[in-house]
Amino acid sequence: MFGRLSSPAQLEEEVLAFWDTRRIFARVLEQGAGRPPFVFYEGPPTANGTPHNGHVLTRVMKDVFPRYKTMRGFHVDRKAGWDTHGLPVEVEVEKALDIHGREAIEAYGLEPFSRKCVDSVFVYVREWEELTRQIGFWVDLPKAYVTFHRSYVESVWWALSRLFEKGLLYQGHKVVWWWPQGGTTLSAGEVGMGYKEVDDPAITVRFIDAEDANTAFLAWTTTPWTLPSNVALAVGEDVDYALCDDPGREGGTLILAAARAESYGLVPRTTVKGASLVGRRYVPLYDFGPVTPTPQGSGAFIVVAGQHVTTDTGAGIVHTAPAFGEDDMDVARAQGLGILQWIDPAGKFSEGPWKGRFCKEADKDIITELKERGLLFKRDQVRHQYPFCWRADSDPLIQYARPAWFIRTTAFKDTALANNQAVEWHPEHIKEGRFGDFLRNNVDWALSRERFWGTPLNIWTCEACGKREAPASYAAMKAKPNARGFAEGVDEHLAVHKPWIDTVAWDCTCGAPMKRVSEVIDCWFDSGCMPFAQWGWPHQGDAEFKASYPADFISEAVDQTRGWFYSLLMIATMLFDDDTCKEYGVAPVGLPRPYKHCIVLGHVCDMEGKKESKSKGNYTSPNLVLRGKTRLDAFPDANLARGTVGLKAAQLPSLDVGDEPVTLSFTEDGVSLKTKVVVADVKPKDAVHLHPDDLEAIGAPRDGGKIWFRTPGEPPGADAFRWLFCASNAPWSNTRLSIRAIREGQREFLIRLRNVYQFFAIYADIAKGKGHFDPSGKAPRPASQRHLLDRWIASRLNQVVANATTSMDAYDLFGATKELSGFVDDLSNWYVRRSRERFWGEGTDLEDALWTLHEVLSTFARLIAPFVPFTAEALWRELRTEAQPESVHLVAWPDADLSQVDATLVRDMALIRDLASLGLAARATAKLKVRQPLHEATLVLADPSLQSAVEGLSSLLLDELNVHRIDFAADAAKYVQFAVKPDFKKLGKRLGKDMKAVATAIGAMDPLAVKRALDAGGVDVDYAGGTARLAPDEVVVAITPIGEWQAQASTAGVLVISTVLDDALRAEGLVRELVNRVQGLRKDLDLGYSQRIALSVNGPAVVLDAVRAHQALVASETLTTELVLGANIGEAKMVDVDGNEVFLGIELR
RNA sequence: GGGCCUGUAGCUCAGGUGGUUAGAGCGCGUGCCUGAUAAGCACGAGGUCGGCAGUUCAAGUCUGCCCAGGCCCA
C-alpha cells in the first residue's frame, strides 16, 4: 500500500521522529566521511533573545546548501555555534538585576555578575534548539562552539598575541557615547532607546585670527562646554566662504560659509574657497594647559579641511573638539591636531574657572563669560533630539573620548581589498558596493571595550618599566616567572574571564609585577576568529582546523557586512598570510580567505515593507507558522470586551487571521476560549491584552500570565515556510512575510505535488492489488517505448534536473526553485490531467503510466529534498523500494539523463498546450461547455511546418477539447488574414537607420502578396532609402481570425471550432452529463474506487435513448456491471441532466 | 548628509547581452472541469513599467538628474 500523506504539521512531526529514531542526520555525516569536503561556517547567533523570522530565513539558507552539497557527494560538517559575549548580554543582566552602570555592577560583584551573564546567554537556548529542529535545520548542536569557552577564548588570545607581536596593536582614543554619572559606555542600541526632545543653547562664537586681530572665524555649537577643548576649526574645501563686516566690532571682519551669511543677517563682501582658509591659525579661546599630542603631532588651533562640514546649520565652520565628537576625532587623527579633554569621566570640568562643575551645567556661565570677552556673536536655542541614559532619563549622555586599543587594520587595506576581489558575492554588487566601499574607507579597528563580559584583552603591562607582553594561552601565562593569581576551583571557562583573570600577574624582567590591562575586546573580534577558534586552534584541533579552512560557503543577513563578513575577512587577511600558514603547517590558502561564496540575505519585512522588529511588534511568531500556536504574555485589560483579545496594531496584518477567532488557553491542553482579535494599547513585546474575566475563564490568574495562543486552520508548517524563503524571490531582496504568502506558495507547490502523489497512490494501490504494478520489480518497457506523455514528462524532468543543478551550483536558489515549481505545474496540470484515463485502464499502458509517475515522483522527491526536506522525506518513504536507502537525505542528487530529453517533443507539447488554451477559449466564447462533444476544430498554424508535430499529438488535443476531429485548413485565407512585420531584432542590426522606413513600407504592402513572395524565397521592399530584400526569416507573418468564426488566436495560430450540434452529439453530451451525475452519487455513497455497481436509469426517452446508444461507455466509466434502463432499483435518486429529470439507482455488486 | 539596494497590474513578484501584443500567482468577475477534492482549468477586467531628460532606427532594459521606500553608516 502507498500511504496517504498527513497534514503538514503532523507529517513534519512524523518525519522528525523518524530522523531521531533512525539517527538520519548522524548517518548522513558518517556516510560523508572520506568524501571531498564542502566547508560551511555557522555564524553564531546569540541565544539571549527569542528567535524570529529573520533567523528562520538564515537557518533555511544555511540548511539548503549543505543538504544540496551532501547529496552531490560532498561531506558537509555543520558545527553549530553560539555567540555569548558582549554588551547586549550585560544589558540583559543589568535589566534582570535592576542595576545600571559601572559602580552598580562593581557593587553587585563582578564574580556573580559574570556568572549571571553565562546564565543569560542561554536563557532562550531551548527555544532556539526547538526552532532549529522544527525548521529542519541540520546543524551539529551537541558539538556547538561557544565563544566564552576557554578553548575559544585562548584561540582569540593567540590571534591577539600574533597581532601584538607584529606591532599591530596600539593605544589611542575612541569617542563613545558615555554616561558620566554611571561611568559607562552605552551601546548603540541603548543610546537609541534614550532619545528625548530637549532645548539646548546654540551659540555662534568668534575665533580671532592669530595674524589679524580684526578678523574672526565664526563657529557654531550646541555644546558650549566643549569649547575649552577646541583644537581646530574645520571648513569644507569646496565650500564658498564669505568675508563680511562685523556689526559687533568696528572695522572687524567675519568669515563664515557664504550660504549661511544671510541667516545671520550678514552681507558678503567677497567670497573665497574653503581650501584657501586651510592652514590659517587662530587664538585659542582658553588656555588651561598643554594639548596632548597625537602620535602624528599636535598642530592645534588651526583651520583644517573636513569632509563632514555642511552648510545646513550654523556658520559652516565646525568647532572641532576631538575629545567630544567622532568626526572631530577622525580629523584630529588625520591632521595630527592633538587632543584637549577638560572634562573628567564623571562629566565635570577638570581645569579652569569651572573646575568641578558638571559640563552641561556650565554652559550658561561659559556663554556669559564669552559675551563679556566680546567673543559671543549670537546666542540661540535649538530644540532637537538628544540621547539620555535609558535607565536614568535625566542623565544626558555625552560623546567622550576614552583611551582604547586599536588594531592597525589600515596597514592591510590593500590585501583586504584583494581578498574581497576573490570572494564570490551573491548578489555580486556587494563586492564593489557595500562591502568594497567599507574596505576602501577602512579605519583602524577599535578593539577594546571598557566592560566586563567579554574576552579579556591579553595584554600585561609592567608597572615599573612599562614593558608589555601578550601571552597566547593560559598555559603561557602559567609559565611566566613567578606567575600567580590564577583562579582556584572556578569553572575553567570562567577562569579566563574578568574578574578572575585580572588577578593573574607575574614578574617582569625588571623585577616589577606585570598586570593585565582592564579592558575586554569587541565581540566581533571573537566571531571573526571562529574559523580556528571553533576548534581551539592552534592550541588543539589541528586536524579539524586544517580540514575546514577556508569555508566554501557562508550566509548571513546584509547587516553583517560590517559585522561578521568584515571580522572574518579582516582577521584572516591579517593572520593567515602564506608565511604564517607555513609556520603552522597549514597549506597556504591564498585568496579568498576565509570564505569563497557568501550569500547576503535581505531582511524579513512586514506587509508594508518595514523590517520586522521586536519593538514595533510587526511580526508573527515563527511558532504560529510552524505549529499554529505560541506562548504569549497576557495582561489584564478591563477596557476590552469579553471574548476579545487585544494586540498591537502592527501585529494584526502580520497575523493575518481576518475575522476568524483565535483560541486561547492557559495550559497547553487546558480550557480554551475563542476570541476575536482587536487592537489594544499593548506595550510589552510578545504580549496580548485580555479581560480579567476571560483570563479567569481559561484558568489563568486575573492579573495575567503566560498563555497559549492558537491561530485558526492548519498551520502551514516548516516546508511551506522554507519554500517561501527559497522560492518567493531572490534571497538578497527583502521578503514581505505573511501567513497568506506562505499559504499561497504552499498551495502552488506543496499541495499540488501532494495531490499528484495522492492520485498516484490511489491508482497504484488498485493496480498493485491486481498484480499489475510492482515498483520493486522490473519495468515492463523502457521509457523510450512508452506513451508520448510519458516520454514528455521524462524529458521535462531531466531538463529540470539539469537546470536546477546548474542553478544550484551557481548559488542561484531562486532560479532552481522556479524550475521546480514549473515542473509541478507540468506534472499536475498536463501530465496527470491528460493521463487520467490511462490510470483508469489496464494493461501495458497502465503499467507504463504508473511506472513513469513512480519514477518521476521518486526522482522529484530527491530533487526537492534540500528545499522541503520533510515533504521530500515523506514522499521518499512511500515511494522507495526495499533496496534503496531509508531516507531521501542518504541518497544522491539525481543526475540529468539527457538521453531522455526529447527537445522537439517538449517544444511540440508546449504548442499543443497553447492550442488547447485557444480551443477552451473558443468554447467559452461560444458558450459550449467542454462536456458537450463537438464535431471538429479547424486549425491554421502560423508556422505550417509544425503540422506534423500537431498531428502526432492530436489525440491529446481531441481529448482536452472534446472534439472528434482536427482539420488543418487547406485554404488558410478562408479563416484568417495575414499581417506582416519585420523581425526587428534580426533586421535592426542589418538596416540600422533605415529600419523604421522599411517597417513602414512593408506595413503598407499587401500582406498576402508579401507572404507569397516570402514563400518563394524573399521579398523586395521599396522605401525612401532604396530597396531592401528581406529573407523569409527576417519577416514575421502573423495571422488573425476573420469573420464571425468561433475562433481564437495566439502567436502559434488560429483555432476555429465548429458549433454545429446534431442529435448524435447531443446524445453524447447527455451521456457525459449522466456519467458525471453517477460519479457524483458514487462519491456521495463513499464507494471504493474499484467498487462495481448495478445502475438503473429512469427518465425521459431522450436520455434513455442516449444511454442505450452508449451503454458500453456508461458501464466502463461508472464500473457498472448491470445496467437497468427505464426502471428503478434500490432507492433511486432524482438528478437533473440538462433539464431532464432522471432517476438513478445504485446497488453494490 | 554619505553609501548600497528597491520602485513593473489592487497585492506579491518574474522579465540574459536593448527588438514592437510586458508575463505569472493571489484577489476580483464570468464560465468550466473533476472518482487528485485542504484541489484544478479557462476567459475577462486591471499597466503612461516611480518622474523628467538623454543615447539609439528601437528603451521596462543603457546614461544622467529628480522623487519615494528600505538597509547600513554618520
PDB file of N, CA and C in Angstrom, chain A residues 324-364:
ATOM      1  N   PHE A 324      35.291  65.072  22.016  1.00  0.00           N
ATOM      2  CA  PHE A 324      33.843  65.011  22.205  1.00  0.00           C
ATOM      3  C   PHE A 324      33.057  64.813  20.913  1.00  0.00           C
ATOM      4  N   GLY A 325      33.704  64.277  19.911  1.00  0.00           N
ATOM      5  CA  GLY A 325      32.967  64.004  18.684  1.00  0.00           C
ATOM      6  C   GLY A 325      33.773  63.077  17.799  1.00  0.00           C
ATOM      7  N   GLU A 326      33.086  62.144  17.164  1.00  0.00           N
ATOM      8  CA  GLU A 326      33.801  61.148  16.382  1.00  0.00           C
ATOM      9  C   GLU A 326      34.416  61.761  15.126  1.00  0.00           C
ATOM     10  N   ASP A 327      33.636  62.616  14.434  1.00  0.00           N
ATOM     11  CA  ASP A 327      34.177  63.284  13.254  1.00  0.00           C
ATOM     12  C   ASP A 327      35.405  64.102  13.644  1.00  0.00           C
ATOM     13  N   ASP A 328      35.264  64.795  14.770  1.00  0.00           N
ATOM     14  CA  ASP A 328      36.342  65.640  15.241  1.00  0.00           C
ATOM     15  C   ASP A 328      37.581  64.805  15.519  1.00  0.00           C
ATOM     16  N   MET A 329      37.363  63.644  16.117  1.00  0.00           N
ATOM     17  CA  MET A 329      38.486  62.768  16.433  1.00  0.00           C
ATOM     18  C   MET A 329      39.148  62.280  15.149  1.00  0.00           C
ATOM     19  N   ASP A 330      38.313  61.954  14.152  1.00  0.00           N
ATOM     20  CA  ASP A 330      38.879  61.493  12.875  1.00  0.00           C
ATOM     21  C   ASP A 330      39.765  62.578  12.267  1.00  0.00           C
ATOM     22  N   VAL A 331      39.266  63.810  12.283  1.00  0.00           N
ATOM     23  CA  VAL A 331      40.026  64.921  11.733  1.00  0.00           C
ATOM     24  C   VAL A 331      41.327  65.093  12.518  1.00  0.00           C
ATOM     25  N   ALA A 332      41.197  65.017  13.834  1.00  0.00           N
ATOM     26  CA  ALA A 332      42.375  65.220  14.681  1.00  0.00           C
ATOM     27  C   ALA A 332      43.441  64.164  14.390  1.00  0.00           C
ATOM     28  N   ARG A 333      42.946  62.939  14.238  1.00  0.00           N
ATOM     29  CA  ARG A 333      43.877  61.850  13.962  1.00  0.00           C
ATOM     30  C   ARG A 333      44.573  62.074  12.617  1.00  0.00           C
ATOM     31  N   ALA A 334      43.766  62.414  11.634  1.00  0.00           N
ATOM     32  CA  ALA A 334      44.318  62.568  10.285  1.00  0.00           C
ATOM     33  C   ALA A 334      45.273  63.749  10.200  1.00  0.00           C
ATOM     34  N   GLN A 335      44.973  64.823  10.929  1.00  0.00           N
ATOM     35  CA  GLN A 335      45.764  66.050  10.796  1.00  0.00           C
ATOM     36  C   GLN A 335      46.829  66.204  11.887  1.00  0.00           C
ATOM     37  N   GLY A 336      46.865  65.249  12.841  1.00  0.00           N
ATOM     38  CA  GLY A 336      47.843  65.360  13.914  1.00  0.00           C
ATOM     39  C   GLY A 336      47.598  66.572  14.797  1.00  0.00           C
ATOM     40  N   LEU A 337      46.326  66.808  15.136  1.00  0.00           N
ATOM     41  CA  LEU A 337      45.983  68.023  15.880  1.00  0.00           C
ATOM     42  C   LEU A 337      46.265  67.934  17.370  1.00  0.00           C
ATOM     43  N   GLY A 338      46.200  66.710  17.929  1.00  0.00           N
ATOM     44  CA  GLY A 338      46.269  66.596  19.377  1.00  0.00           C
ATOM     45  C   GLY A 338      44.891  66.686  19.999  1.00  0.00           C
ATOM     46  N   ILE A 339      44.860  66.478  21.304  1.00  0.00           N
ATOM     47  CA  ILE A 339      43.570  66.400  21.992  1.00  0.00           C
ATOM     48  C   ILE A 339      43.595  67.257  23.242  1.00  0.00           C
ATOM     49  N   LEU A 340      42.470  67.929  23.484  1.00  0.00           N
ATOM     50  CA  LEU A 340      42.232  68.573  24.774  1.00  0.00           C
ATOM     51  C   LEU A 340      40.981  67.943  25.346  1.00  0.00           C
ATOM     52  N   GLN A 341      41.027  67.565  26.616  1.00  0.00           N
ATOM     53  CA  GLN A 341      39.843  66.951  27.221  1.00  0.00           C
ATOM     54  C   GLN A 341      39.696  67.491  28.637  1.00  0.00           C
ATOM     55  N   TRP A 342      39.085  68.671  28.719  1.00  0.00           N
ATOM     56  CA  TRP A 342      38.982  69.328  30.033  1.00  0.00           C
ATOM     57  C   TRP A 342      37.742  68.895  30.791  1.00  0.00           C
ATOM     58  N   ILE A 343      37.248  67.691  30.486  1.00  0.00           N
ATOM     59  CA  ILE A 343      36.117  67.124  31.223  1.00  0.00           C
ATOM     60  C   ILE A 343      36.563  65.754  31.714  1.00  0.00           C
ATOM     61  N   ASP A 344      36.326  65.469  33.001  1.00  0.00           N
ATOM     62  CA  ASP A 344      36.738  64.163  33.514  1.00  0.00           C
ATOM     63  C   ASP A 344      35.644  63.129  33.252  1.00  0.00           C
ATOM     64  N   PRO A 345      35.935  61.855  33.508  1.00  0.00           N
ATOM     65  CA  PRO A 345      34.948  60.819  33.190  1.00  0.00           C
ATOM     66  C   PRO A 345      33.620  60.997  33.912  1.00  0.00           C
ATOM     67  N   ALA A 346      33.613  61.735  35.019  1.00  0.00           N
ATOM     68  CA  ALA A 346      32.347  61.969  35.715  1.00  0.00           C
ATOM     69  C   ALA A 346      31.583  63.118  35.088  1.00  0.00           C
ATOM     70  N   GLY A 347      32.127  63.692  34.010  1.00  0.00           N
ATOM     71  CA  GLY A 347      31.422  64.746  33.304  1.00  0.00           C
ATOM     72  C   GLY A 347      31.688  66.132  33.867  1.00  0.00           C
ATOM     73  N   LYS A 348      32.721  66.259  34.739  1.00  0.00           N
ATOM     74  CA  LYS A 348      32.984  67.550  35.391  1.00  0.00           C
ATOM     75  C   LYS A 348      34.254  68.180  34.838  1.00  0.00           C
ATOM     76  N   PHE A 349      34.274  69.507  34.859  1.00  0.00           N
ATOM     77  CA  PHE A 349      35.461  70.210  34.406  1.00  0.00           C
ATOM     78  C   PHE A 349      36.652  69.854  35.289  1.00  0.00           C
ATOM     79  N   SER A 350      37.782  69.565  34.677  1.00  0.00           N
ATOM     80  CA  SER A 350      38.955  69.162  35.435  1.00  0.00           C
ATOM     81  C   SER A 350      39.922  70.326  35.622  1.00  0.00           C
ATOM     82  N   GLU A 351      39.722  71.421  34.890  1.00  0.00           N
ATOM     83  CA  GLU A 351      40.603  72.579  34.998  1.00  0.00           C
ATOM     84  C   GLU A 351      39.785  73.841  34.764  1.00  0.00           C
ATOM     85  N   GLY A 352      40.418  74.995  35.041  1.00  0.00           N
ATOM     86  CA  GLY A 352      39.828  76.262  34.676  1.00  0.00           C
ATOM     87  C   GLY A 352      38.817  76.777  35.676  1.00  0.00           C
ATOM     88  N   PRO A 353      38.163  77.873  35.322  1.00  0.00           N
ATOM     89  CA  PRO A 353      37.262  78.536  36.259  1.00  0.00           C
ATOM     90  C   PRO A 353      36.058  77.684  36.636  1.00  0.00           C
ATOM     91  N   TRP A 354      35.728  76.707  35.789  1.00  0.00           N
ATOM     92  CA  TRP A 354      34.529  75.902  36.097  1.00  0.00           C
ATOM     93  C   TRP A 354      34.898  74.535  36.658  1.00  0.00           C
ATOM     94  N   LYS A 355      36.116  74.385  37.105  1.00  0.00           N
ATOM     95  CA  LYS A 355      36.605  73.116  37.644  1.00  0.00           C
ATOM     96  C   LYS A 355      35.610  72.552  38.660  1.00  0.00           C
ATOM     97  N   GLY A 356      35.246  71.287  38.472  1.00  0.00           N
ATOM     98  CA  GLY A 356      34.317  70.642  39.392  1.00  0.00           C
ATOM     99  C   GLY A 356      32.860  70.774  38.989  1.00  0.00           C
ATOM    100  N   ARG A 357      32.567  71.664  38.037  1.00  0.00           N
ATOM    101  CA  ARG A 357      31.172  71.828  37.598  1.00  0.00           C
ATOM    102  C   ARG A 357      30.815  70.761  36.572  1.00  0.00           C
ATOM    103  N   PHE A 358      29.572  70.260  36.593  1.00  0.00           N
ATOM    104  CA  PHE A 358      29.130  69.305  35.588  1.00  0.00           C
ATOM    105  C   PHE A 358      29.056  70.023  34.229  1.00  0.00           C
ATOM    106  N   CYS A 359      29.514  69.340  33.189  1.00  0.00           N
ATOM    107  CA  CYS A 359      29.715  70.000  31.902  1.00  0.00           C
ATOM    108  C   CYS A 359      28.503  70.805  31.429  1.00  0.00           C
ATOM    109  N   LYS A 360      27.337  70.150  31.374  1.00  0.00           N
ATOM    110  CA  LYS A 360      26.169  70.828  30.805  1.00  0.00           C
ATOM    111  C   LYS A 360      25.714  72.004  31.668  1.00  0.00           C
ATOM    112  N   GLU A 361      25.987  71.880  32.981  1.00  0.00           N
ATOM    113  CA  GLU A 361      25.552  72.947  33.873  1.00  0.00           C
ATOM    114  C   GLU A 361      26.427  74.189  33.747  1.00  0.00           C
ATOM    115  N   ALA A 362      27.593  74.018  33.143  1.00  0.00           N
ATOM    116  CA  ALA A 362      28.491  75.164  32.998  1.00  0.00           C
ATOM    117  C   ALA A 362      28.189  75.986  31.749  1.00  0.00           C
ATOM    118  N   ASP A 363      27.299  75.458  30.890  1.00  0.00           N
ATOM    119  CA  ASP A 363      27.028  76.120  29.616  1.00  0.00           C
ATOM    120  C   ASP A 363      26.717  77.609  29.784  1.00  0.00           C
ATOM    121  N   LYS A 364      25.804  77.907  30.721  1.00  0.00           N
ATOM    122  CA  LYS A 364      25.346  79.275  30.911  1.00  0.00           C
ATOM    123  C   LYS A 364      26.502  80.211  31.249  1.00  0.00           C
TER     124      LYS A 364
END
